[in-house]
JSON list of C-alpha atoms in Angstrom, two decimals:
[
{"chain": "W", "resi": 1, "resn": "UNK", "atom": "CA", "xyz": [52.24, 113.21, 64.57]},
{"chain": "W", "resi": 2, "resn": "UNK", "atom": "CA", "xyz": [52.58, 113.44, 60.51]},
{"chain": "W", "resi": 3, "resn": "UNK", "atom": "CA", "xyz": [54.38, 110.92, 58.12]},
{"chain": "W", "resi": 4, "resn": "UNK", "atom": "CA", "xyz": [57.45, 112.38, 59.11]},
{"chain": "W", "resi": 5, "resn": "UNK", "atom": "CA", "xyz": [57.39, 111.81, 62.66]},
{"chain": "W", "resi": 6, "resn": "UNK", "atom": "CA", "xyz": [56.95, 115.69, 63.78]},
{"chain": "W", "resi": 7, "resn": "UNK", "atom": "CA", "xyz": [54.53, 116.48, 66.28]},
{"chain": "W", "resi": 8, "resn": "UNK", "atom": "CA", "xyz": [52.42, 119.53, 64.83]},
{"chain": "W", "resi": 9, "resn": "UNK", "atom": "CA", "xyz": [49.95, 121.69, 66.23]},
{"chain": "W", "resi": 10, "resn": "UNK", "atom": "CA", "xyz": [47.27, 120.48, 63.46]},
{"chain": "W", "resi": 11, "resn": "UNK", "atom": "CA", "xyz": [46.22, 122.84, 60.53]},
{"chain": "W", "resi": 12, "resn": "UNK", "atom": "CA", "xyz": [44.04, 125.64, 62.62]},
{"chain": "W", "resi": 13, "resn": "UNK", "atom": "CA", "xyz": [43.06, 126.31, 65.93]},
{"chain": "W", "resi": 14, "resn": "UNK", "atom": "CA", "xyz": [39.73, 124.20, 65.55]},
{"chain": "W", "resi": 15, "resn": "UNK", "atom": "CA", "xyz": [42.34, 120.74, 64.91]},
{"chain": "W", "resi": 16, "resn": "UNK", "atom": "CA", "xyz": [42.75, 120.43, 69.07]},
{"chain": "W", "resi": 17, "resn": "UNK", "atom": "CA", "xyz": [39.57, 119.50, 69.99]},
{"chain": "W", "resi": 18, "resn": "UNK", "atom": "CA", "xyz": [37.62, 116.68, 72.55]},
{"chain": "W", "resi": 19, "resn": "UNK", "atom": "CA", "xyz": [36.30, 113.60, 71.30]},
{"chain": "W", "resi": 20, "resn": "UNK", "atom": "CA", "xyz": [33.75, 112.20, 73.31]},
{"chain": "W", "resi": 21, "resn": "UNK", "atom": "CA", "xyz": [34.16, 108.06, 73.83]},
{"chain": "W", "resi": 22, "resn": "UNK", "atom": "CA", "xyz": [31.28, 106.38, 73.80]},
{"chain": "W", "resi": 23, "resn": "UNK", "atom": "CA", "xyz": [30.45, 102.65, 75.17]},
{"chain": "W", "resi": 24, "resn": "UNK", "atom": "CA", "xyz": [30.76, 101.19, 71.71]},
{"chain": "W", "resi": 25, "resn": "UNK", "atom": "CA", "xyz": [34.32, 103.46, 71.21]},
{"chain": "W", "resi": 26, "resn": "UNK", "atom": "CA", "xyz": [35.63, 102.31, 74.43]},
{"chain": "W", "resi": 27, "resn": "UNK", "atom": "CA", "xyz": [34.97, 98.57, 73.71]},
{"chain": "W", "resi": 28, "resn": "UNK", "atom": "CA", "xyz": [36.47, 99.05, 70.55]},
{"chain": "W", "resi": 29, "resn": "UNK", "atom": "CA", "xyz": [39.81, 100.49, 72.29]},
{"chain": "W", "resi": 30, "resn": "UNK", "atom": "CA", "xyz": [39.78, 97.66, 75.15]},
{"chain": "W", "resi": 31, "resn": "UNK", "atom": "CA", "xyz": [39.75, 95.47, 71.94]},
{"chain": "W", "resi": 32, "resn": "UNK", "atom": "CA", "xyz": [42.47, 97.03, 70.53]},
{"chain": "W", "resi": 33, "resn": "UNK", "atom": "CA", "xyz": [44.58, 97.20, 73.24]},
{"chain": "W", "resi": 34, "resn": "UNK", "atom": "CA", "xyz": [44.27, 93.46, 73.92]},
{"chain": "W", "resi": 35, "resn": "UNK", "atom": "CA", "xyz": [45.11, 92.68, 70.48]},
{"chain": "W", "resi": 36, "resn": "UNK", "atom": "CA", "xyz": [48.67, 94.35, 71.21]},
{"chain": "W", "resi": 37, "resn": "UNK", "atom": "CA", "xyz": [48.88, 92.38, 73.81]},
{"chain": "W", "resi": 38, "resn": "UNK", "atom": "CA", "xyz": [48.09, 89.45, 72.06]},
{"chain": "W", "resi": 39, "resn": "UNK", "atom": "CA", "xyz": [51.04, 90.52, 69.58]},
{"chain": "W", "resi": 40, "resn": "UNK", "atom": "CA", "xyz": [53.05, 90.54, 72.88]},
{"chain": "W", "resi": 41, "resn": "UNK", "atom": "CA", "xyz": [52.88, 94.87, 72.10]},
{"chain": "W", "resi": 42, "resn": "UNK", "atom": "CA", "xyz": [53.15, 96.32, 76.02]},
{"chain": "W", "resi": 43, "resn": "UNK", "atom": "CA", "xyz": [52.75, 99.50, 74.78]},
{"chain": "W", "resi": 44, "resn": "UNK", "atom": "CA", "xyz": [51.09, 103.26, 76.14]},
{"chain": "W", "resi": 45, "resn": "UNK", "atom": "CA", "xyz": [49.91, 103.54, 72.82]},
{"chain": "W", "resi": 46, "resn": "UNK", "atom": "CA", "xyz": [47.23, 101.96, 70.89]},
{"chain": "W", "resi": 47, "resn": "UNK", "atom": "CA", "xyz": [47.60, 102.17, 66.99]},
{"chain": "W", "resi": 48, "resn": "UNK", "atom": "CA", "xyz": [51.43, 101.81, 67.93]},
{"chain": "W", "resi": 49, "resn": "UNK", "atom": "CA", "xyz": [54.00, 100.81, 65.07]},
{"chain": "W", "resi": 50, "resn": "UNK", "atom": "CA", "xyz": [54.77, 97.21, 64.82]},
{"chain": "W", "resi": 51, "resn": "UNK", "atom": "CA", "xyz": [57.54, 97.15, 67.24]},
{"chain": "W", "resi": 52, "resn": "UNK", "atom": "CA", "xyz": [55.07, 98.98, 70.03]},
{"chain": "W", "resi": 53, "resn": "UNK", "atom": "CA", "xyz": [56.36, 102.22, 69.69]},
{"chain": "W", "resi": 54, "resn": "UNK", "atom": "CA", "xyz": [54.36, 105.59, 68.63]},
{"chain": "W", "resi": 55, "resn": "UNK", "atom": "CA", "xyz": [52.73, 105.49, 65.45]},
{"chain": "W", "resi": 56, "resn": "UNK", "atom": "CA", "xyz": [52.17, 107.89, 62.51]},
{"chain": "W", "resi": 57, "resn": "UNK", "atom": "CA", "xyz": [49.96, 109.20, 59.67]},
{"chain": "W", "resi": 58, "resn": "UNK", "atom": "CA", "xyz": [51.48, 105.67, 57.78]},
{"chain": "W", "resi": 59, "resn": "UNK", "atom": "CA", "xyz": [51.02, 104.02, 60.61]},
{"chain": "W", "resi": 60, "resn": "UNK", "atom": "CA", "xyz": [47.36, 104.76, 61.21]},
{"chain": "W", "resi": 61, "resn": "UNK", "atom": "CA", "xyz": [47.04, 104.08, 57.32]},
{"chain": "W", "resi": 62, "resn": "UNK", "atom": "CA", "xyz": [48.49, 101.02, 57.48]},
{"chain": "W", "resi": 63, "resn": "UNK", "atom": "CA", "xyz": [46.48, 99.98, 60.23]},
{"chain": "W", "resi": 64, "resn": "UNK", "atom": "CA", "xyz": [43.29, 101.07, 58.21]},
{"chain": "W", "resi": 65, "resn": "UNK", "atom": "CA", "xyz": [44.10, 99.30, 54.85]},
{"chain": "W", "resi": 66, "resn": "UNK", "atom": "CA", "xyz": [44.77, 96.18, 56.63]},
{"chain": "W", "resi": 67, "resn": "UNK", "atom": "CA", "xyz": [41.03, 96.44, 58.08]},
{"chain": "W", "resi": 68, "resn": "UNK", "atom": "CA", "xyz": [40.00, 97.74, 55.44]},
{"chain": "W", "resi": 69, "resn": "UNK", "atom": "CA", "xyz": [41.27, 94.53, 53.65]},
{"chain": "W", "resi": 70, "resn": "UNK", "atom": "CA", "xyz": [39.98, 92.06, 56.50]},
{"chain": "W", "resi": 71, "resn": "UNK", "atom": "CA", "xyz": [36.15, 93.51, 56.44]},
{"chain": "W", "resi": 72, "resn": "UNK", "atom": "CA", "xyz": [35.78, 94.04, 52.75]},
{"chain": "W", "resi": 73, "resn": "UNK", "atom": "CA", "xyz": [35.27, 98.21, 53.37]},
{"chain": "W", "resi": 74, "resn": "UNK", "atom": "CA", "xyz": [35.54, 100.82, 50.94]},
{"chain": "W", "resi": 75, "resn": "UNK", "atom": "CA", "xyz": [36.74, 103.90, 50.93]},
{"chain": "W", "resi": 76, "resn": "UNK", "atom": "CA", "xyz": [39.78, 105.58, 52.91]},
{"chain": "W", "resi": 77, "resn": "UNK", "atom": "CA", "xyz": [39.66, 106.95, 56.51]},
{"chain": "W", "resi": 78, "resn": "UNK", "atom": "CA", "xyz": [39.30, 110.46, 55.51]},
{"chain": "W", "resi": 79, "resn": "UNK", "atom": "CA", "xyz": [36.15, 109.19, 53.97]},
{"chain": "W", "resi": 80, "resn": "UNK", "atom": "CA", "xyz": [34.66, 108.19, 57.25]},
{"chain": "W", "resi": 81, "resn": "UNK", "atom": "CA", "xyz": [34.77, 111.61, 58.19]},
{"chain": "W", "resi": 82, "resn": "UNK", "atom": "CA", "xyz": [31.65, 111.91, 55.35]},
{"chain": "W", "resi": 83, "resn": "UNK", "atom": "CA", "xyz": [30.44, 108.45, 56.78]},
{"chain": "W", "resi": 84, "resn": "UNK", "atom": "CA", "xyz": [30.23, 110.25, 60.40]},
{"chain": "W", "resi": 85, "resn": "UNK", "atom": "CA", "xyz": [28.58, 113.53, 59.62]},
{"chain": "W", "resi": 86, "resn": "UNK", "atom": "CA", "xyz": [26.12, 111.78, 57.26]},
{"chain": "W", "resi": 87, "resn": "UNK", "atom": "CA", "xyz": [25.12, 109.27, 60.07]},
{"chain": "W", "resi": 88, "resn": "UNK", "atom": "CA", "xyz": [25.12, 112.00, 62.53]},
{"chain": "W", "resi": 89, "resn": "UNK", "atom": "CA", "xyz": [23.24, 115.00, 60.75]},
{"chain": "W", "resi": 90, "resn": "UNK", "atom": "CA", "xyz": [19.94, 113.93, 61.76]},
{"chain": "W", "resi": 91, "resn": "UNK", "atom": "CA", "xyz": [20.57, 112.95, 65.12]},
{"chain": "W", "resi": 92, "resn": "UNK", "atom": "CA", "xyz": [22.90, 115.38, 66.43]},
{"chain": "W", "resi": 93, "resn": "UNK", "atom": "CA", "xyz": [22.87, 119.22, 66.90]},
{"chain": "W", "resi": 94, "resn": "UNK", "atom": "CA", "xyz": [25.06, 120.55, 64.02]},
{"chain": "W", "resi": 95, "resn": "UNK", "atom": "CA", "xyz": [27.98, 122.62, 66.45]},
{"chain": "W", "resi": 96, "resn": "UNK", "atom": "CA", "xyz": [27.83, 119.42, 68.31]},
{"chain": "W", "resi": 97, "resn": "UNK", "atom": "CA", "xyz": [29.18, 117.84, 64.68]},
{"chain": "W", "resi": 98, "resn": "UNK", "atom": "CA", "xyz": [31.37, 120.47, 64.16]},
{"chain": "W", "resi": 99, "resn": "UNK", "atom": "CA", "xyz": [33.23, 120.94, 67.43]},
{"chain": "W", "resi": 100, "resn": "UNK", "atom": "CA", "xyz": [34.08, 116.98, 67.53]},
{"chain": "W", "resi": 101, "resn": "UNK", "atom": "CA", "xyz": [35.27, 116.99, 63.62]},
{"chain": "W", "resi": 102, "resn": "UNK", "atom": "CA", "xyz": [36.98, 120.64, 64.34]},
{"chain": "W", "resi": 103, "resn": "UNK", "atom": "CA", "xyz": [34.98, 122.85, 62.36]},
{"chain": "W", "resi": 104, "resn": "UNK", "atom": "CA", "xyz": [34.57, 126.52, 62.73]},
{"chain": "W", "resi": 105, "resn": "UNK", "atom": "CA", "xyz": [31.25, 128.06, 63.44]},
{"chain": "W", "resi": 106, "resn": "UNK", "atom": "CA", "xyz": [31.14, 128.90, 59.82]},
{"chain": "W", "resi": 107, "resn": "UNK", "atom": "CA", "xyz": [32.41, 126.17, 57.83]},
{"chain": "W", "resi": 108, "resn": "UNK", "atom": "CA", "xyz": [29.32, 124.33, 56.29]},
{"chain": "W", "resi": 109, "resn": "UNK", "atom": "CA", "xyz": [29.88, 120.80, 57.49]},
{"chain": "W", "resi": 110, "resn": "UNK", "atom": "CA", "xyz": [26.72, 119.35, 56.08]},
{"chain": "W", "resi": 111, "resn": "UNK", "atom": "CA", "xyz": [26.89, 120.73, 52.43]},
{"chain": "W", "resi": 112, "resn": "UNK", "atom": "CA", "xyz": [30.55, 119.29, 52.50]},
{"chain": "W", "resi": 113, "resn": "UNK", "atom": "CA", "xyz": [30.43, 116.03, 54.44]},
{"chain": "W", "resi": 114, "resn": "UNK", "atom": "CA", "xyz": [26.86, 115.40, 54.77]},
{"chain": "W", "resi": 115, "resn": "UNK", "atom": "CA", "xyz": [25.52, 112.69, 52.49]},
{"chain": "W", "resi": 116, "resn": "UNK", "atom": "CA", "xyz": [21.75, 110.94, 52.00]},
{"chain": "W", "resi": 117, "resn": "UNK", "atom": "CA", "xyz": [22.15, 107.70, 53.48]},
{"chain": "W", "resi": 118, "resn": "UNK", "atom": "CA", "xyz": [20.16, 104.54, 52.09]},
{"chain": "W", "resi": 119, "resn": "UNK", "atom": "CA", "xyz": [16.68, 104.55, 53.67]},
{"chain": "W", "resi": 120, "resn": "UNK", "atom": "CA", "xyz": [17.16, 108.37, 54.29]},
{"chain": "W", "resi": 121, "resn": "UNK", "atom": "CA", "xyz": [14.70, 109.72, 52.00]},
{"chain": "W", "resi": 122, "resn": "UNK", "atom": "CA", "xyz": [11.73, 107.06, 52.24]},
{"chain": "W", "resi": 123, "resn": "UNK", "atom": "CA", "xyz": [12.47, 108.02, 56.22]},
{"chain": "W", "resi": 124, "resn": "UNK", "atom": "CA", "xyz": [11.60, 111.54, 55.05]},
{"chain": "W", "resi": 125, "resn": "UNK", "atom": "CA", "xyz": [8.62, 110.56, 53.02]},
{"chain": "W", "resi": 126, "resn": "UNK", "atom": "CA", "xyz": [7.61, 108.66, 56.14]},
{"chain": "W", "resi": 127, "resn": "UNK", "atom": "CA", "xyz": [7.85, 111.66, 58.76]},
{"chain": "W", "resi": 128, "resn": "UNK", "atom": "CA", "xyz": [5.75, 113.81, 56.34]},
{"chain": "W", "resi": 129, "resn": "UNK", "atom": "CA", "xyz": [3.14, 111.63, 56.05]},
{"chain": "W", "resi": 130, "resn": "UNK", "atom": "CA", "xyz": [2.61, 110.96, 59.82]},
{"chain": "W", "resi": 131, "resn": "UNK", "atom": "CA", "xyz": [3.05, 114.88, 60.29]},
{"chain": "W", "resi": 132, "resn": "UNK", "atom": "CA", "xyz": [0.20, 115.93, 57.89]},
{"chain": "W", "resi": 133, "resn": "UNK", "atom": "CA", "xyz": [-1.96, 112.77, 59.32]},
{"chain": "W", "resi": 134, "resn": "UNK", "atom": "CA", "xyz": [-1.62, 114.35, 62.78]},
{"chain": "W", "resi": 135, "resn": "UNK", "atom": "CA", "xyz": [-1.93, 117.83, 61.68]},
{"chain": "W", "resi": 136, "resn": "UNK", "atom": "CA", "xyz": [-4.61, 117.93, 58.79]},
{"chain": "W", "resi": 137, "resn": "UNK", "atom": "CA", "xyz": [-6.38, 114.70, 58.93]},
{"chain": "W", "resi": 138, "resn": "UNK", "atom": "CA", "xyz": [-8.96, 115.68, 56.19]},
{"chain": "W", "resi": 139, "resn": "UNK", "atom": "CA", "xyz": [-6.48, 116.08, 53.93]},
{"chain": "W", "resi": 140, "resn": "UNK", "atom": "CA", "xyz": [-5.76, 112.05, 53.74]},
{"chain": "W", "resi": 141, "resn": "UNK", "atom": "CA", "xyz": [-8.27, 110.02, 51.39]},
{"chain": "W", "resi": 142, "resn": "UNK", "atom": "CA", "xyz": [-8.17, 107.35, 53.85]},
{"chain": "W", "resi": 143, "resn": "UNK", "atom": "CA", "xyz": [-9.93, 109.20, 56.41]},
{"chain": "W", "resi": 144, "resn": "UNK", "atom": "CA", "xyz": [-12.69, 110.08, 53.93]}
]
């Protein structure tokens, strides 16, 4: 549903897509829904407008900066999208990544979303090392 209240079919045929929920998503929801509650919200929907009905794109915003706000986080919620893929680039197969954010088989999801995370490249240094220990020990001074 966009700003204006219209249900769309998304952008391309990759924008319908299945989202896998994991433990920490679903606790996140059950929260969520219980915090409607709280706000006496009996609603089907859970990033509902303030009166409990179906929300939008400014809804979904508004929802965000107020977190945002509460947590002290930067950015916007399309950045999380970067925040995701980064995280994920080293620990997930890469159509795995792109079939969850709707990306075509194509699209280069790494070289547009993916970022080095902090720790990321003294990880790297760290996987080398133990690589060329295992693989060419004579080549370390240590072992000398």
């Amino acid at each position: 549903i966009n700003a204006k209240g219209y249900i769309t079919d998304g952008k391309n045929e990759n924008a319908r897509r299945i989202i896998p929920i994991s433990d920490l998503a679903s606790a996140i929801l059950r929260n969520t829904i219980k915090r409607n509650e709280d706000y006496n919200l009996h609603t089907d929907w859970i990033f509902c407008s303030p009166d409990g009905s179906q929300g939008n794109q400014s809804t979904m915003r508004n929802h965000w900066l107020a977190l945002k706000k509460d947590r002290d986080l930067p950015g916007t919620v399309y950045s999380l999208r970067h925040t995701f893929i980064s995280m994920m680039k080293n620990v997930m197969p890469e159509q795995m990544i792109k079939d969850i954010c709707g990306h075509s088989i194509s699209f280069d999801s790494f070289g547009t979303y993916g970022h080095i995370l902090s720790g990321e490249q003294e990880q790297a240094a760290e996987i080398i090392s133990l690589t060329f220990r295992e693989s060419a020990p004579k080549l370390h001074p240590e072992n000398e």
